[in-house]
Short mmCIF file of C-alpha atoms in Angstrom, two decimals:
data_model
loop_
_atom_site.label_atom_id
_atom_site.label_comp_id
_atom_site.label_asym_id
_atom_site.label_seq_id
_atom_site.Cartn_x
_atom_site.Cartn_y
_atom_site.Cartn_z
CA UNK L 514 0.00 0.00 0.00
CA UNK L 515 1.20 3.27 -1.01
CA UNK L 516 0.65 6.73 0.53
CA UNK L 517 -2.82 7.56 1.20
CA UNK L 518 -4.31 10.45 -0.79
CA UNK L 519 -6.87 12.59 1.05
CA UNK L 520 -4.58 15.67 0.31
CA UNK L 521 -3.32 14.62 -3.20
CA UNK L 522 -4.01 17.36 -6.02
CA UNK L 523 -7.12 15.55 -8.09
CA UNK L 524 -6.33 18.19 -10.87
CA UNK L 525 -2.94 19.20 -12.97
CA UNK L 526 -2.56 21.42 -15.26
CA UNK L 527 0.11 21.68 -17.68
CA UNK L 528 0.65 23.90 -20.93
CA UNK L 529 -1.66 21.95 -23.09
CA UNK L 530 -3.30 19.31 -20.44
CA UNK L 531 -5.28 18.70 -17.75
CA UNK L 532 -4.10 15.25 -16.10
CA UNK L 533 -6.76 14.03 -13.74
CA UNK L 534 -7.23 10.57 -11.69
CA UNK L 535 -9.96 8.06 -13.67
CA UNK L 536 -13.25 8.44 -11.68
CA UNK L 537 -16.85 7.14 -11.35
CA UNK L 538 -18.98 8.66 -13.95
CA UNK L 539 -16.21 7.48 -16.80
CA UNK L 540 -17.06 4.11 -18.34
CA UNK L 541 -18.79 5.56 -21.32
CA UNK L 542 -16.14 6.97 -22.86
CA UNK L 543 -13.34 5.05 -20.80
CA UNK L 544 -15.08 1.71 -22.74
CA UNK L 545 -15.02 3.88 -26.16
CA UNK L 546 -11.15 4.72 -25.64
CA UNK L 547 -9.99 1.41 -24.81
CA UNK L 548 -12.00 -0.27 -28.19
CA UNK L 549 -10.15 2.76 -30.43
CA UNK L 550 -6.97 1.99 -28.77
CA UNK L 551 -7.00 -1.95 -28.84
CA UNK L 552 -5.33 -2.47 -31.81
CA UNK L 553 -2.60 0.61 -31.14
CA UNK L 554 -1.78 -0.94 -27.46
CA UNK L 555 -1.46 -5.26 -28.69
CA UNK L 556 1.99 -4.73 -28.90
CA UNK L 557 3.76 -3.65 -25.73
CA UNK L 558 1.24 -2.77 -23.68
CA UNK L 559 -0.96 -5.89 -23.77
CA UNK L 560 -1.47 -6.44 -19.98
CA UNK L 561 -2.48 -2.84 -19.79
CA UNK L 562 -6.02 -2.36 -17.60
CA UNK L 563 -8.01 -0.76 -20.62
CA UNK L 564 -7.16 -3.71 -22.81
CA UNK L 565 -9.10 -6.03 -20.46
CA UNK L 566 -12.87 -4.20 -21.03
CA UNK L 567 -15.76 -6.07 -22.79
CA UNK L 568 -18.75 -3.36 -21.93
CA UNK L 569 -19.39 0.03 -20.61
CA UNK L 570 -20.37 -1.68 -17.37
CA UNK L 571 -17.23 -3.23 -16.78
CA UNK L 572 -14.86 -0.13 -17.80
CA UNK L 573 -17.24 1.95 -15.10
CA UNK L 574 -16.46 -0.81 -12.56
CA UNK L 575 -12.98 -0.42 -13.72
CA UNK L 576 -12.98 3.45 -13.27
CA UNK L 577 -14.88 3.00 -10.23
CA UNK L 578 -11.94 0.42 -8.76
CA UNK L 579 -9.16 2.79 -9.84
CA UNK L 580 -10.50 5.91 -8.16
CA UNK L 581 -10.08 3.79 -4.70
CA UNK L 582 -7.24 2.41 -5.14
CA UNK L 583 -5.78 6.35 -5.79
CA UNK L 584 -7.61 6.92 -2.41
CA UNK L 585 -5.79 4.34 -0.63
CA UNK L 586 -2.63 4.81 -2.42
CA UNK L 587 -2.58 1.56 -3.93
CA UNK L 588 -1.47 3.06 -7.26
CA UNK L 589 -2.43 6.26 -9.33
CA UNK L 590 -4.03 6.67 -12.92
CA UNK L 591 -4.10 9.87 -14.39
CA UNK L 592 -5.58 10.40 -17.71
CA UNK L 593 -4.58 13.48 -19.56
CA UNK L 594 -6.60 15.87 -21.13
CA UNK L 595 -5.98 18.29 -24.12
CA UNK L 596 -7.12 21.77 -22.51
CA UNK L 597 -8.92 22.86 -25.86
CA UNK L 598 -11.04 20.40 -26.78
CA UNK L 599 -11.57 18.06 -23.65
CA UNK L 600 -10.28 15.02 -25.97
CA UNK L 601 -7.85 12.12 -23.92
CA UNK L 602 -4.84 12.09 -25.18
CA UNK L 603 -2.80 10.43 -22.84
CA UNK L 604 -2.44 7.89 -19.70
CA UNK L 605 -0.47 7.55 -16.92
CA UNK L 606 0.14 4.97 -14.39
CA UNK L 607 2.60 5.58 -11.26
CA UNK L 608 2.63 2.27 -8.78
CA UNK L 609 4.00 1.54 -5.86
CA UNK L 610 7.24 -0.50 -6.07
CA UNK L 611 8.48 0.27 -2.12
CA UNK L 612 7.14 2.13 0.70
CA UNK L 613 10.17 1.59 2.77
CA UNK L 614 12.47 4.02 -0.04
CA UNK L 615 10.06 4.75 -1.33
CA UNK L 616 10.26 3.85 -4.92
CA UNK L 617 7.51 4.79 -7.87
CA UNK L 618 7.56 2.91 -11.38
CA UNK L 619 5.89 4.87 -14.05
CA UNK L 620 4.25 4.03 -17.59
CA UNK L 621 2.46 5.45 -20.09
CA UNK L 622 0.78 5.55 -23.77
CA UNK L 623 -0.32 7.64 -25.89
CA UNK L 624 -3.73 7.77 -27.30
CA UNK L 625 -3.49 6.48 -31.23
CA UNK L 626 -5.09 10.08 -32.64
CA UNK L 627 -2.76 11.98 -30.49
CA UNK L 628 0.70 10.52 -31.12
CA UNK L 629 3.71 11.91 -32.36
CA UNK L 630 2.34 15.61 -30.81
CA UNK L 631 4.69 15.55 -27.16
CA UNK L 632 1.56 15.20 -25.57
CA UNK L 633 3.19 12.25 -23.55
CA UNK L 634 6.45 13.31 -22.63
CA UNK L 635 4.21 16.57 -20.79
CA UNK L 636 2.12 14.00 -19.06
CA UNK L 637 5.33 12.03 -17.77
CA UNK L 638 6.91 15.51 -16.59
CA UNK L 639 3.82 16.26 -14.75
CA UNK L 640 3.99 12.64 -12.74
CA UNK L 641 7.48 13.30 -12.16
CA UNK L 642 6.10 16.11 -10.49
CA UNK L 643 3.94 14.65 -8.46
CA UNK L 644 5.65 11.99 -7.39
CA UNK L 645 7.98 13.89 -5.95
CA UNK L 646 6.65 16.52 -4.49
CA UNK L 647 3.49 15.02 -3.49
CA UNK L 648 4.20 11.42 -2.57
CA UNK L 649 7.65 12.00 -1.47
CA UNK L 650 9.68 9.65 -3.92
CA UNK L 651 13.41 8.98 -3.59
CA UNK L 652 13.48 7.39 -6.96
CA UNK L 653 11.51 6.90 -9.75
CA UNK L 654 11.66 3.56 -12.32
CA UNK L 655 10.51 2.46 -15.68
CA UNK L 656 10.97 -0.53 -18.34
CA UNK L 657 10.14 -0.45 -21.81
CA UNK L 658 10.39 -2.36 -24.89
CA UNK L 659 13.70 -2.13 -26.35
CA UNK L 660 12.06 -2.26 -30.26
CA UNK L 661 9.56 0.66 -28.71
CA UNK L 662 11.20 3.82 -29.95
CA UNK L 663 8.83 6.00 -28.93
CA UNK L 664 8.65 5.28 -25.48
CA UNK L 665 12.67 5.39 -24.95
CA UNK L 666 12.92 8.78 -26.50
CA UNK L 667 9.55 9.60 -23.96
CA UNK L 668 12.17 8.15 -20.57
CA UNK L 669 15.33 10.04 -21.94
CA UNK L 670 13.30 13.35 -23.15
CA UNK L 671 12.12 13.01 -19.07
CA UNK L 672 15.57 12.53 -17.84
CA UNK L 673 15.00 9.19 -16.94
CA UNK L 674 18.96 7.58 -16.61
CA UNK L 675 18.96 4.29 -18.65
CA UNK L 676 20.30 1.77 -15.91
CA UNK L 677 19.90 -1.77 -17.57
CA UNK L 678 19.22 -3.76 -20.76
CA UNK L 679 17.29 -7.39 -20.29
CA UNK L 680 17.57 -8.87 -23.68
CA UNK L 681 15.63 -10.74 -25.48
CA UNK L 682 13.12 -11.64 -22.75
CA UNK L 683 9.99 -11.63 -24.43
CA UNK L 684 8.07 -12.97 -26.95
CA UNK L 685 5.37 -10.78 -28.54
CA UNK L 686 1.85 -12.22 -30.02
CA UNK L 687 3.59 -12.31 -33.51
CA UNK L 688 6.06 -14.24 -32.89
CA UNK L 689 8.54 -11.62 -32.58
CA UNK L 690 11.75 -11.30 -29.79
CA UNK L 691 12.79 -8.38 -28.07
CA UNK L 692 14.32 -7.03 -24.31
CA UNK L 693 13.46 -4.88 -21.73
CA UNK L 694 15.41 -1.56 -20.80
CA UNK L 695 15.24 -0.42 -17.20
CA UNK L 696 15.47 3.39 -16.55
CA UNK L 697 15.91 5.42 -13.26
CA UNK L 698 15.23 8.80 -12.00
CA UNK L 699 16.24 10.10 -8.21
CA UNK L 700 15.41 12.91 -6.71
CA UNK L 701 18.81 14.01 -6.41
CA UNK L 702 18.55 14.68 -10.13
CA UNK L 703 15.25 15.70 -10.40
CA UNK L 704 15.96 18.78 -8.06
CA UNK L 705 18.66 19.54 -9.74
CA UNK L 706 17.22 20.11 -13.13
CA UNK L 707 15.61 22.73 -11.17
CA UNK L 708 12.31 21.18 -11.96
CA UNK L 709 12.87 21.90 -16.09
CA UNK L 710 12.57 18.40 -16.55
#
């Protein structure tokens, strides 16, 4: 169990988003996001909670289940907003990896319309942020794909350090082999970018 969240900010603002935790009212178009994004997410992010939906009732439930576990500090997702239209562009999961440090793993996607735009690298800065300042993180992890391009140039555009390269430790659904690269980011470093991350 993580830090619990009475006091937590349940609204960030960036430039261009607004990054907010998933909450009860959101299965409509929380079902609608994860059947446009299906296809998009197969490949690396196949265990991924919005890839597990069938109806509107169970992505409510879903939305539902994630707002308490934010309360309780089991772990935190944040979906992120473009400011001018409303539309989700972005999601963003921080867990708990240990209390005692404590330690924060992050990931991430971007929503398939909304690629390519930086839309996720401002949604990772602003959970940097947050886990931080407002759950008190020593260090911060993440492992991605070693073929997923995007996502690397997301962890290093973040300052994320790269710290480790599993390889070849998966198989995908086609067939195809690829590793795991491990990233780190302390707080050391993330006060001394002076928060320009």
């Amino acid at each position: 169990m993580g830090t619990p969240s009475q006091n937590l900010p349940l609204r960030i603002e960036t430039e261009r988003l607004i990054l907010r935790p998933y909450a009860a009212g959101d299965g409509t178009w929380f079902y609608a996001m994860s059947q446009h994004n299906r296809d998009h997410l197969r490949q690396f992010e196949s265990d991924n909670v919005v890839m597990r939906l069938n109806n509107e009732d169970e992505a409510e439930a879903l939305a539902r289940d994630l707002a308490v576990d934010w309360s309780v500090g089991r772990h935190y997702f944040i979906g992120a907003f473009d400011k001018r239209g409303g539309e989700f562009v972005a999601q963003v999961y921080i867990g708990v990896v240990d209390n005692a440090l404590p330690e924060y793993e992050i990931g991430y996607f971007a929503d398939v319309d909304h690629q390519g735009q930086g839309f996720v690298s401002e949604a990772v800065r602003a959970a940097i942020r947050f886990s931080f300042e407002h759950l008190g993180a020593y260090r911060l992890r993440l492992e991605c794909d070693d073929t997923n391009l995007g996502s690397i140039r997301v962890a290093e555009r973040c300052g994320f350090q790269r710290e480790g390269h599993i390889r070849q430790n998966k198989r995908h659904p086609d067939g195809a082999i690829s590793g795991t690269l491990h990233f780190g980011l302390l707080r050391s470093e993330y006060e001394s970018s002076g928060d320009g991350l």
